[in-house]
Short mmCIF file of C-alpha atoms and ligand atoms in Angstrom, two decimals:
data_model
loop_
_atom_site.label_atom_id
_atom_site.label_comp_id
_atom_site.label_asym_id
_atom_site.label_seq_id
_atom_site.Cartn_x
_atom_site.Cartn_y
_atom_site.Cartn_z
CA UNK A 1076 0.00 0.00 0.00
CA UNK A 1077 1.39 3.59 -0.91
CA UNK A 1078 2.03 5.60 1.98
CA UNK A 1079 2.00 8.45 -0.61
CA UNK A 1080 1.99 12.31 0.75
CA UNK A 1081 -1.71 13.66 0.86
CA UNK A 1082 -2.96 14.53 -2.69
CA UNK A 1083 -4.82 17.84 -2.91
CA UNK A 1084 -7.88 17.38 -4.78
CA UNK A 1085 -9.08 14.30 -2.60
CA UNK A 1086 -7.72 16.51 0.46
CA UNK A 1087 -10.17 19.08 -0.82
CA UNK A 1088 -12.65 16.46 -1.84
CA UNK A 1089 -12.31 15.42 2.22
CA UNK A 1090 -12.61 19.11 3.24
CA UNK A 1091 -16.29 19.70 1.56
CA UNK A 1092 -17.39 16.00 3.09
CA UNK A 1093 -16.37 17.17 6.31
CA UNK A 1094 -18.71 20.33 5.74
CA UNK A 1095 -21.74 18.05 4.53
CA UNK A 1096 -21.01 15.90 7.42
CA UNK A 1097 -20.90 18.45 9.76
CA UNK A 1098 -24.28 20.09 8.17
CA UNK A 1099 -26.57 16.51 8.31
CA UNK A 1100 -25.00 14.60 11.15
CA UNK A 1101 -25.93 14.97 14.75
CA UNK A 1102 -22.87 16.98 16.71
CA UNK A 1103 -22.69 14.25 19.13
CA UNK A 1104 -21.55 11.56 16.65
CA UNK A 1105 -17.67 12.60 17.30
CA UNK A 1106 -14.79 13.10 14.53
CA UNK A 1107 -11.51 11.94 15.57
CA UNK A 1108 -8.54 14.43 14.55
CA UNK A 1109 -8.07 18.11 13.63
CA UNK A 1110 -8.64 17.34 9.99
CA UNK A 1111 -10.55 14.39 10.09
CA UNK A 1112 -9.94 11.56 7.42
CA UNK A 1113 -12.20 9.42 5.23
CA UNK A 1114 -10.48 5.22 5.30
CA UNK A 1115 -11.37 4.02 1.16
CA UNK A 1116 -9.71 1.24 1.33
CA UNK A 1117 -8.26 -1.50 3.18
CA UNK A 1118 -6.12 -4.57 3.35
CA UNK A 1119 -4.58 -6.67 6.17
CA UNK A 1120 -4.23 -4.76 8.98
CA UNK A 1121 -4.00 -1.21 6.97
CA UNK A 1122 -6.24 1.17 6.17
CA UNK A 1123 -5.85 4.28 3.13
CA UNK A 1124 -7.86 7.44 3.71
CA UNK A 1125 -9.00 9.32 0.69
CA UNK A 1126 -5.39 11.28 0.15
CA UNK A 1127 -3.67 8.40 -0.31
CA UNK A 1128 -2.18 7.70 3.21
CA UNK A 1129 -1.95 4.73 4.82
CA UNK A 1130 -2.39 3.60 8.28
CA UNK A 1131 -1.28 0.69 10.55
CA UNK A 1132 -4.81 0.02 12.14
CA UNK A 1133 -4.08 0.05 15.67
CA UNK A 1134 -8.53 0.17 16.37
CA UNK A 1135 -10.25 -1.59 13.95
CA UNK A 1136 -13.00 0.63 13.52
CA UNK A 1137 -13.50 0.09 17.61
CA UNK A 1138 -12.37 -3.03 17.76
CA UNK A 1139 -14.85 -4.09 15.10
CA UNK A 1140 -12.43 -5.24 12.02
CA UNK A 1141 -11.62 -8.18 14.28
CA UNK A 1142 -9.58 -9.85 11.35
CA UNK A 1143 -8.08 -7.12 9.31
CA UNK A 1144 -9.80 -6.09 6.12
CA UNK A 1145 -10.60 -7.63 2.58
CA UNK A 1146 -10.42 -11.09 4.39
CA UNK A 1147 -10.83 -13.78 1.38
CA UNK A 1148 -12.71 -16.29 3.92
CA UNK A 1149 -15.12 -13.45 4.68
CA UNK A 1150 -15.49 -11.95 1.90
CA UNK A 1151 -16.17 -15.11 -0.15
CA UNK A 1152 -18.69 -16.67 2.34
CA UNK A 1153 -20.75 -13.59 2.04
CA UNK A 1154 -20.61 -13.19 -2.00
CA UNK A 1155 -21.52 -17.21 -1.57
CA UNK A 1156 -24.76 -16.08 0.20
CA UNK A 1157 -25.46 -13.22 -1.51
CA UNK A 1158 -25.48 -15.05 -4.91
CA UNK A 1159 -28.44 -17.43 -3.04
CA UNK A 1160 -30.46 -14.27 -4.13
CA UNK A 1161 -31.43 -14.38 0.00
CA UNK A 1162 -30.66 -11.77 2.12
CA UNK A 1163 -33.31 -12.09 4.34
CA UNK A 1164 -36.28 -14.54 5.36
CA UNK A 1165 -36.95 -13.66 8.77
CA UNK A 1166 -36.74 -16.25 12.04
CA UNK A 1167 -40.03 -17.28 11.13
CA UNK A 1168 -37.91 -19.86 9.02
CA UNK A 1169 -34.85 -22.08 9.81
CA UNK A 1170 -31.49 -20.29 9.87
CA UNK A 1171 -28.56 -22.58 8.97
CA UNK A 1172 -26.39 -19.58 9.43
CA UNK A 1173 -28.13 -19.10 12.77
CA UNK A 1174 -28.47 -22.50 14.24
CA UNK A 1175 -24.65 -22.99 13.61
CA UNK A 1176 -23.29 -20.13 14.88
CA UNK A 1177 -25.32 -19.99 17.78
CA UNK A 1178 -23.93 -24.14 18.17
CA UNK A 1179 -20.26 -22.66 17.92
CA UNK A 1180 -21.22 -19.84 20.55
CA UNK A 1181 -22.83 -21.69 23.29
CA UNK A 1182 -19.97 -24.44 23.13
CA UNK A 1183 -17.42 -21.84 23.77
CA UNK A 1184 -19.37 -19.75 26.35
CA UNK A 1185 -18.70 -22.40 28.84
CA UNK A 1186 -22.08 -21.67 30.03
CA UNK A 1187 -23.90 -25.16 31.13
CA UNK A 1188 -27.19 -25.51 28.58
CA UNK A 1189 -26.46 -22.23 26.69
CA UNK A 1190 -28.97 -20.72 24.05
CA UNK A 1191 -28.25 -17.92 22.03
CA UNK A 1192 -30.18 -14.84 20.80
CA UNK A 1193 -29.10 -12.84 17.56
CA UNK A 1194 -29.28 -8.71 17.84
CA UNK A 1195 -27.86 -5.93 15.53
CA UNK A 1196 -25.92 -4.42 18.14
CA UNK A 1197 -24.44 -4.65 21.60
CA UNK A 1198 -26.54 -2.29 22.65
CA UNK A 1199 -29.76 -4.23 21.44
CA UNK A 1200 -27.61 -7.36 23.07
CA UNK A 1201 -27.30 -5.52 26.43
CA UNK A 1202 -30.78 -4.92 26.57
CA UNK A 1203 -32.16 -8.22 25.93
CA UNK A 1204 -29.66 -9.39 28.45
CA UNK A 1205 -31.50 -7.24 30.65
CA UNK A 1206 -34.91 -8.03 29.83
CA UNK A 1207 -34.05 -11.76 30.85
CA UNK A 1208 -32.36 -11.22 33.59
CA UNK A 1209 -35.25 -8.77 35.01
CA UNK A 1210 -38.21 -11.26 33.78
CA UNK A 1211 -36.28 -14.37 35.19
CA UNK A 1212 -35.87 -12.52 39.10
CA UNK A 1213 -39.13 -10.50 38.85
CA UNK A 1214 -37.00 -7.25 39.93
CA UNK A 1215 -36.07 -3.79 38.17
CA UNK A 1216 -32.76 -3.87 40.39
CA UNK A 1217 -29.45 -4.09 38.75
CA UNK A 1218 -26.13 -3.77 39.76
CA UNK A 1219 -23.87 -2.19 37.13
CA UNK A 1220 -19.81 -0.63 37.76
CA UNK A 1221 -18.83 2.71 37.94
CA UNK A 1222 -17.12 3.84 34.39
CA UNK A 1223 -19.01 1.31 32.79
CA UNK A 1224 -20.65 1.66 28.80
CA UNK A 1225 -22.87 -0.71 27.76
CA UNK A 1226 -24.77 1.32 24.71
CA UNK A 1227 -27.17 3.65 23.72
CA UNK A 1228 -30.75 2.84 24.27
CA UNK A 1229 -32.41 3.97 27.79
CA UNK A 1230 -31.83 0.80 29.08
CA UNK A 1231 -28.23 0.52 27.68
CA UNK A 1232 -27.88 4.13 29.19
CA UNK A 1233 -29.56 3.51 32.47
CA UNK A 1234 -26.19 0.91 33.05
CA UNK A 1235 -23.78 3.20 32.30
CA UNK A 1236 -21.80 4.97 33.90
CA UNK A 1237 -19.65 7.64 32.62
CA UNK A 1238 -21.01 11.37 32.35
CA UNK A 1239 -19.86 11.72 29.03
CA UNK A 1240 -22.07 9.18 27.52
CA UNK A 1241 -25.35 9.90 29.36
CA UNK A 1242 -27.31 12.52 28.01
CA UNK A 1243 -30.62 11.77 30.60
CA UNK A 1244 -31.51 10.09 34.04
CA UNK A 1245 -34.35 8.51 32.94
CA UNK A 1246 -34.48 4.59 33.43
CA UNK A 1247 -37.02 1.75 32.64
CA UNK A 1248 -34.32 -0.03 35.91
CA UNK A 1249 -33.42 0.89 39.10
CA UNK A 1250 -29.45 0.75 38.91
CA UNK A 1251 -26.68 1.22 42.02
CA UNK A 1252 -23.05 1.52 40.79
CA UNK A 1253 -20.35 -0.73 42.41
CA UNK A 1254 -16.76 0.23 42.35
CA UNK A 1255 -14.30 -2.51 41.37
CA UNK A 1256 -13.75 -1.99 37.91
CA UNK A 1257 -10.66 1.47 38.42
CA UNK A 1258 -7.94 0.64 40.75
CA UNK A 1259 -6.29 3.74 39.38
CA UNK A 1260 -8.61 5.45 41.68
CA UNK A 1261 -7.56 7.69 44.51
CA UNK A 1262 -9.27 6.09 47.35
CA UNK A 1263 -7.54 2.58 46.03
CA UNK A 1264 -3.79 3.83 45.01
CA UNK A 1265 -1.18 1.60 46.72
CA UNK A 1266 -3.58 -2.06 47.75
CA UNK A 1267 -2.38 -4.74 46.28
CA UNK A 1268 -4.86 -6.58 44.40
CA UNK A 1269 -6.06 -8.72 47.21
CA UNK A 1270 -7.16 -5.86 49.68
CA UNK A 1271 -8.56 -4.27 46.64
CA UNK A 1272 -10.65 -6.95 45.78
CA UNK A 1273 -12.01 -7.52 49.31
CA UNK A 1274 -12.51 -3.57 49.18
CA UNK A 1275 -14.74 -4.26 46.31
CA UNK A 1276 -16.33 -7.26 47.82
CA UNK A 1277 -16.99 -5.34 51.11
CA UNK A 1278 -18.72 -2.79 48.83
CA UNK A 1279 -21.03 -4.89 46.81
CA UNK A 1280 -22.00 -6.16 50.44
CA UNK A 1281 -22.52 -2.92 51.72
CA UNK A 1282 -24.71 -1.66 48.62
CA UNK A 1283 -26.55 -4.61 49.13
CA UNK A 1284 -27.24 -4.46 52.75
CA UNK A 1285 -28.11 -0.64 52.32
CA UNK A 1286 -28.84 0.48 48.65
CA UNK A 1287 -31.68 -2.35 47.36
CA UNK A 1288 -34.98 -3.49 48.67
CA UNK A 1289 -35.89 -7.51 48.19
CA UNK A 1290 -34.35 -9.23 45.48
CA UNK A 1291 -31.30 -7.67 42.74
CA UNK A 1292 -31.92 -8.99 39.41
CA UNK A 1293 -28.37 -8.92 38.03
CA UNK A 1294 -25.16 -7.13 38.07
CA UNK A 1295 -23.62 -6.18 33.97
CA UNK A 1296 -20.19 -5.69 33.98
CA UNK A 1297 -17.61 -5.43 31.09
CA UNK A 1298 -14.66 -7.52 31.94
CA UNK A 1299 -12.81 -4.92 30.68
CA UNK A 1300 -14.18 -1.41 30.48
CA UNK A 1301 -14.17 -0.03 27.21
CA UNK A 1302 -14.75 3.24 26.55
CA UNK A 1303 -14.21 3.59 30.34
CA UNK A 1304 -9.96 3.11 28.89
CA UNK A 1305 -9.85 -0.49 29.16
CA UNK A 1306 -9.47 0.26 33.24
CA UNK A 1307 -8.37 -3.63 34.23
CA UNK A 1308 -9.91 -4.88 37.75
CA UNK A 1309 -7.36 -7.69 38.60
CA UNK A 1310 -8.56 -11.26 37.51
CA UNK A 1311 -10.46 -13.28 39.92
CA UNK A 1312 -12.64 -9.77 41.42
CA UNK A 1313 -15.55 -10.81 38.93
CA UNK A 1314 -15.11 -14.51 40.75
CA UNK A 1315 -15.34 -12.72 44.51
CA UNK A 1316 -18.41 -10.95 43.39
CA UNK A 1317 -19.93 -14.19 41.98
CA UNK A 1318 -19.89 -15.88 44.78
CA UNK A 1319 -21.80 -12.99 47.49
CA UNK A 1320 -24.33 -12.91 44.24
CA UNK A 1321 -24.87 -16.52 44.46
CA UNK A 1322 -25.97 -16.34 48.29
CA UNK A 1323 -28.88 -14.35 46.86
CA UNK A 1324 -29.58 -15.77 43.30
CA UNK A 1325 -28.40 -12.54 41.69
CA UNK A 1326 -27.49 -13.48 37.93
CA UNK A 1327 -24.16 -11.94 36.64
CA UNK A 1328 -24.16 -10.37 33.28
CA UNK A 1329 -20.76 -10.65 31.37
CA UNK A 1330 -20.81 -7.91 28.53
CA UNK A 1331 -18.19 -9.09 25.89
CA UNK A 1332 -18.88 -6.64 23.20
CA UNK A 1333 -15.27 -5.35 22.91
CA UNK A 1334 -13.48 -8.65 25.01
CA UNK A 1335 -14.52 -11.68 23.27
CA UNK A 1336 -12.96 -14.05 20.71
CA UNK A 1337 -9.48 -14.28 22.38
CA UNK A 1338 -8.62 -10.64 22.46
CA UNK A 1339 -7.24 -10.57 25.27
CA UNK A 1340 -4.84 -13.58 24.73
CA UNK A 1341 -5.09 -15.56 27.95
CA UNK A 1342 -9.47 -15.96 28.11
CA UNK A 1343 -11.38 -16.55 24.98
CA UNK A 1344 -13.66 -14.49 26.70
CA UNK A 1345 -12.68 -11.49 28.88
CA UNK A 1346 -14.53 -12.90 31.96
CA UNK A 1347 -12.76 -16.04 31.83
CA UNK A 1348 -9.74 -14.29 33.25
CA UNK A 1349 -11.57 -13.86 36.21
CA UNK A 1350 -12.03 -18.24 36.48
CA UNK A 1351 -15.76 -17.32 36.77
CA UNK A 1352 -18.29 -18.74 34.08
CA UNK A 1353 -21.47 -15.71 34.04
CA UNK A 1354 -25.35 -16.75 33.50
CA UNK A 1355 -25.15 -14.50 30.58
CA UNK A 1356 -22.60 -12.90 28.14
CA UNK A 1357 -23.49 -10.09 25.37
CA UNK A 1358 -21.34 -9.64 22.34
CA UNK A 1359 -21.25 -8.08 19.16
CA UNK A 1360 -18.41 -5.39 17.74
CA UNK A 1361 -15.70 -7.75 15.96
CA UNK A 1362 -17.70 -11.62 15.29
CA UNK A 1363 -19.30 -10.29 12.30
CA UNK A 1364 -15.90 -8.62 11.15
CA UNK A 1365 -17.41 -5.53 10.02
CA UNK A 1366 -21.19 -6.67 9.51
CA UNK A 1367 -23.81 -5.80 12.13
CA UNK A 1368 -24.27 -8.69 14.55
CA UNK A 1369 -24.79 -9.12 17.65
CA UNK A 1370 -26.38 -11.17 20.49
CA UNK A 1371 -26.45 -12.98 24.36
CA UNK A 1372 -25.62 -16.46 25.09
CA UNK A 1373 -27.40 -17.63 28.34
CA UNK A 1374 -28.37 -20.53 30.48
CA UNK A 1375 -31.17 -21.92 28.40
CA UNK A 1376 -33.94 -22.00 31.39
CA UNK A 1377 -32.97 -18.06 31.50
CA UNK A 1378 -33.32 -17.33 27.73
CA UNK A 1379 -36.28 -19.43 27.35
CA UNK A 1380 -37.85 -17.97 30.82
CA UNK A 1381 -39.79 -14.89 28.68
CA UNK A 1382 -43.90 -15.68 28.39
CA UNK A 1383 -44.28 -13.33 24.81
CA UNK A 1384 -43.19 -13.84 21.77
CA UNK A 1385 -39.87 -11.96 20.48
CA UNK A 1386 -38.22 -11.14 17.28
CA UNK A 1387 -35.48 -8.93 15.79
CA UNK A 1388 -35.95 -8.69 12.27
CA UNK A 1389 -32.52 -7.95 11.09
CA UNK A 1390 -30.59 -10.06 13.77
CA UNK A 1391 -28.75 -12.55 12.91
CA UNK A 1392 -29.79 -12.53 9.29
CA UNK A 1393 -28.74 -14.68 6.31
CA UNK A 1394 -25.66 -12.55 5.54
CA UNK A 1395 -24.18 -11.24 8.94
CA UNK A 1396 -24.58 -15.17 10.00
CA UNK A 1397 -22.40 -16.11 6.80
CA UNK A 1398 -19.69 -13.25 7.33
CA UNK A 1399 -19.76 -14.15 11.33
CA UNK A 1400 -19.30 -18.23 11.01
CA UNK A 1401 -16.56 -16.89 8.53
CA UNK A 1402 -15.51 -14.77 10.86
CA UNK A 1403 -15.01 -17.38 13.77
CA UNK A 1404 -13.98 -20.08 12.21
CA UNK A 1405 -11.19 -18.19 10.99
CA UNK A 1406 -9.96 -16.85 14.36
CA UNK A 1407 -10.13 -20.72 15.64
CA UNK A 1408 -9.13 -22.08 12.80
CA UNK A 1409 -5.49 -19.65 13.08
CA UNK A 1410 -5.77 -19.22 17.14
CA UNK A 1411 -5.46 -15.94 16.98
CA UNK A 1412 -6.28 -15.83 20.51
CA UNK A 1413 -2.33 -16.75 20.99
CA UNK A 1414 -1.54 -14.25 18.32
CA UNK A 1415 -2.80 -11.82 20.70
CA UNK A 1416 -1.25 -12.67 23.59
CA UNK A 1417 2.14 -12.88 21.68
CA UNK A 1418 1.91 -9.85 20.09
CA UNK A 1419 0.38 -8.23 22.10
CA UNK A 1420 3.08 -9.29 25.33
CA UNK A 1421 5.88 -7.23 22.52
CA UNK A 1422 3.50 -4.25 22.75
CA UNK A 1423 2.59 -3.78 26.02
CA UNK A 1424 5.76 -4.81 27.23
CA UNK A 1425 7.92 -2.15 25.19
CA UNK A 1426 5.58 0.69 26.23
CA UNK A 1427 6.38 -0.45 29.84
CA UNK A 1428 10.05 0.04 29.07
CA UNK A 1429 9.10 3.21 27.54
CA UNK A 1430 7.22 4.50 30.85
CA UNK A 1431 10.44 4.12 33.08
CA UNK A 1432 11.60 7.00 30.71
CA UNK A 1433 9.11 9.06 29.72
CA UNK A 1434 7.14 10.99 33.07
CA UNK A 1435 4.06 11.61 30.62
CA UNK A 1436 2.92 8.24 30.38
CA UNK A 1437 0.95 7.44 33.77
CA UNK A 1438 -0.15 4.01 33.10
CA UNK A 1439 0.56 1.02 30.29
CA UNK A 1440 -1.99 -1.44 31.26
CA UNK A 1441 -3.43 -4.36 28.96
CA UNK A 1442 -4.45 -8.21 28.44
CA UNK A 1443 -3.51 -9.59 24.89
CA UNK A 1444 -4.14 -7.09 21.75
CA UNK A 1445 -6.14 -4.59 24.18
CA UNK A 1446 -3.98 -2.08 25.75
CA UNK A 1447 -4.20 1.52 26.54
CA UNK A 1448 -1.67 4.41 27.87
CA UNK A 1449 -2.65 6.82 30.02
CA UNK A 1450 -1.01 10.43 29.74
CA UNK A 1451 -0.35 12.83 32.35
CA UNK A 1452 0.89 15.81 33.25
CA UNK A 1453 4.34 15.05 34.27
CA UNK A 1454 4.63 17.68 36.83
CA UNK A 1455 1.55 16.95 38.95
CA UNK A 1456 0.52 13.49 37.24
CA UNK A 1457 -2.81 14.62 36.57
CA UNK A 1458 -4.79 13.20 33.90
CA UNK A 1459 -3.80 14.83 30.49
CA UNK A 1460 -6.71 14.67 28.24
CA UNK A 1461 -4.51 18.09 25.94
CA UNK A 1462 -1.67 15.65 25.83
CA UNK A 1463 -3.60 12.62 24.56
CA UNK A 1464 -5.56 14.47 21.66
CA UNK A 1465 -2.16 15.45 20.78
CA UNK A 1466 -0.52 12.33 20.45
CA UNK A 1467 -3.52 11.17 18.27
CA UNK A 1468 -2.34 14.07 16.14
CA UNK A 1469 1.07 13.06 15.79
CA UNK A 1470 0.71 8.66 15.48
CA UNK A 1471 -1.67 10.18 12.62
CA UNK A 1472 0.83 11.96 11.34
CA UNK A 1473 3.31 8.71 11.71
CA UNK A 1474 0.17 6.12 10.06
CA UNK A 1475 -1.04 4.50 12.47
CA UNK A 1476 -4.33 4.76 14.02
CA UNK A 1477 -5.42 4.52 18.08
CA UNK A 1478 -8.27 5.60 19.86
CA UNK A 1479 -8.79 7.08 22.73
CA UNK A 1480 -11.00 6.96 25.79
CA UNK A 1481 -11.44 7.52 29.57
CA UNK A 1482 -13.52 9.05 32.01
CA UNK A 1483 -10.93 12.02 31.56
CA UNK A 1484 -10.19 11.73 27.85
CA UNK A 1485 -6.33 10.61 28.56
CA UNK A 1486 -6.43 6.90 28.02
CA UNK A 1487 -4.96 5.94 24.71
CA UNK A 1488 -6.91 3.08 23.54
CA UNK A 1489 -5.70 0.46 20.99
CA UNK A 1490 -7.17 -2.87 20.04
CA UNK A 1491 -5.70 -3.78 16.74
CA UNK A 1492 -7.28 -7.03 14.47
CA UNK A 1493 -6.51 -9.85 16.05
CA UNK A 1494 -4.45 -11.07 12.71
CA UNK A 1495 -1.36 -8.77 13.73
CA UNK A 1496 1.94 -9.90 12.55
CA UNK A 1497 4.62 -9.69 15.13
CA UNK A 1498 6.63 -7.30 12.56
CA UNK A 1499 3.36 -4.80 12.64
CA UNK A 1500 3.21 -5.28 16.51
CA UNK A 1501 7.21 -3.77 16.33
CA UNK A 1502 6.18 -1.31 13.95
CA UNK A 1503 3.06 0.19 16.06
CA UNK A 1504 5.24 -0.03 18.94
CA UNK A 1505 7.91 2.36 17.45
CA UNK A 1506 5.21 4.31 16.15
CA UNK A 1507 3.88 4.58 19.61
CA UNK A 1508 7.10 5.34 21.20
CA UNK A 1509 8.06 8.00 19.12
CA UNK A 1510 5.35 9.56 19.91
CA UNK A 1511 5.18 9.30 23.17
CA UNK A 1512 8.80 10.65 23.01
CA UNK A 1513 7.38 13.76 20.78
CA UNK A 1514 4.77 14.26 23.44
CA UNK A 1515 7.09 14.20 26.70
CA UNK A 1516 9.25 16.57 25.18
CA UNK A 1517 6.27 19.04 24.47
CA UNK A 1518 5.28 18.42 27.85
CA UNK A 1519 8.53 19.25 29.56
C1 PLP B 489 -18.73 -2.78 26.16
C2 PLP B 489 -19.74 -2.27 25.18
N1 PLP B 489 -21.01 -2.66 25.30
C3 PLP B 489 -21.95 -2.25 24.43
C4 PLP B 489 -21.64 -1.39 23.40
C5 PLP B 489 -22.70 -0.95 22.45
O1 PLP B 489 -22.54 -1.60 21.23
P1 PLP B 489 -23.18 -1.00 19.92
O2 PLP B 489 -22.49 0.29 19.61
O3 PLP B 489 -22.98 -2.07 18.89
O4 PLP B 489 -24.63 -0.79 20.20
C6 PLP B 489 -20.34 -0.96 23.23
C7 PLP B 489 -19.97 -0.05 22.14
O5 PLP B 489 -18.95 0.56 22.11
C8 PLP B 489 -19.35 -1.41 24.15
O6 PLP B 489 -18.08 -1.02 24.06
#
């Protein structure tokens, strides 16, 4: 792919479809960079905007491009069920697509009896999660983290928790926030992970014994947060909690939307890390590689609990089934789940070795091929949110692309495909490191 200087009549061409995007889109559906860029193409694990640049892919579209782009065993197995002439028939009619995907998902959930339930989005999977999990205890109460996103819808919204993604109160559930999921927080800076953990369990007690009335229909979590900056509780807190929501029945909600299919190297899904198998787990983001699905996997006695009838039109249709079974088989079929945790380990573990040197960088934390970098300001060690939409400037500048998150806008997110080659994982890394170097001068 060229990695050609920009060229000025698509630069213009980019300029005018930033105006028209700016003049029909909502203002809350966010650009990333100064001059934002326009991906046309794609192969591998790289991306070309409209100008002609090309980019190392370091976010996949929010971790969505699982397996890189133009895969052959994707691509094909959708052009093989488009040229059916079907792209839809509706679940009023067997799904082969459906049936064995949903075979495939309940075998590797781990969870005992498991039935699956196709969506468009993780959103639309979080809520049906809910739904379940509210019919099956006969309770509005829900336990959800602090820092947590789990989607859009009022539902979705009602379990999140980050101001910056909450535009109203208003709630069809009656939610209390647990802390657990940021150790980076003030009031937890020096336990180890063991006093922190019982700090968490003592808390989940204590919202319990004071925060609820009768019975808590489940607690969501995301293994790792997402948007909250992948914030890491250490493994076996998600097993602690388990167990004090066992003594009351209380169903534990796993959302995998941005942690499942081996991206974090050592779990094929994120809550595994914990050694705690949930009642439920939501997905969606990367198993279609780039086509809307979504979905839950559940105990069967939970997902067939529901008296009406339900339907989503679009989920799991003829097409998204094809590109997801594609999709899976192909990150099984390769076990990219140990790519990740081999590239991934020469990732995170250079940007440690960076951090001794460089006083902006905070925090390197990650599992696998999800990792983020928190910047700060070196004097104080405050979070840097300036600093961090700077350094998306600049690994711009270098090709490659990141993302970036946080309840303070300073966590550097990346979550490349899962198909990165140990020679990209050196290359990002230098990328990043330059940077990073660029940035703690600037800062100085
Ligand atoms: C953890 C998590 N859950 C749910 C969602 C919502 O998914 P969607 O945007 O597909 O509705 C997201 C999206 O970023 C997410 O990161």
């Amino acid at each position: 792919m060229p990695d050609s200087s920009p060229n000025p009549t698509q630069t213009s061409q980019t300029d005018s479809l930033l105006t028209r995007h700016r003049a029909v889109m909502p203002n809350w559906v966010g650009l990333y960079y100064d001059e934002p860029i326009e991906i046309v193409s794609g192969k591998g694990n790289r991306v070309v905007d409209a100008s002609g640049k090309s980019y190392l892919d370091f976010f996949a579209g929010i971790l969505t491009n699982m397996i890189g782009y133009d895969i052959a065993e994707v691509r094909e197995a959708v052009e093989r069920q488009l040229a059916t002439g079907v792209v839809h028939t509706s679940t009023v009619y067997l799904l082969r697509g459906q049936v064995e995907l949903a075979e495939k998902i309940a075998r590797l959930s781990g969870i005992p009896d498991a039935k699956v339930f196709f969506t468009n989005s993780g959103t639309e999977a979080n809520e049906t999660a809910l739904l379940l999990a509210t019919y099956a205890r006969g309770s509005d109460q829900v336990l959800a983290m602090r820092q947590s996103y789990h989607g859009r819808s009022f539902g979705a919204v009602a379990v999140t928790s980050n101001r910056s993604w909450k535009n109203n109160s208003l709630s069809p559930l009656n939610v209390h926030f647990l802390h657990g999921a940021d150790k980076h927080l003030a009031q937890f800076r020096g336990m180890s992970d063991a006093d922190y953990i019982a700090a968490c369990v003592d808390d989940l007690r204590h919202v319990l014994a004071t925060a609820v009335s009768k019975d808590v229909a489940a607690l969501i979590a995301e293994p790792i947060q997402g948007v909250g900056g992948f914030t890491m509780a250490p493994d076996g807190l998600f097993a602690a909690y388990k167990e004090v929501l066992d003594e009351e029945g209380i169903l534990l909600i796993s959302d995998e939307v941005q942690t499942g299919w081996g991206r974090t190297g050592s779990a094929f899904f994120g809550i595994h890390n914990h050694g705690v198998t949930p009642d439920m787990m939501t997905f969606a983001k990367g198993l279609g590689n780039g086509f809307a699905v979504g979905g839950v996997v559940a105990r069967g006695d939970l997902m067939d609990g529901p008296h009406a009838a339900g339907v989503a039109t679009f989920g799991g249709n003829p097409i998204s089934m094809a590109a997801a079974n594609a999709t899976l088989d192909y990150v099984l079929d390769h076990d990219l789940q140990a790519n990740a945790a081999r590239t991934g380990e020469i990732i995170i573990g250079g940007l440690r070795e960076a951090a001794t040197r460089l006083p902006v960088v905070g925090d390197v934390r990650g599992k696998g091929l999800m990792f983020a970098v928190e910047l700060v300001d070196p004097a104080g060690g405050a979070p840097a949110p300036a600093l961090a939409v700077r350094f998306m400037e600049e690994t711009k500048r270098l090709g490659l692309l990141v993302g970036k998150g946080g309840l303070y806008g300073n966590a550097l997110r990346m979550a490349p495909p899962l198909t990165l080659t140990e020679d990209e994982a050196r290359e990002g890394l230098g990328i990043l490191v330059t940077a990073l170097e660029t940035i703690n001068d600037e800062a100085r």
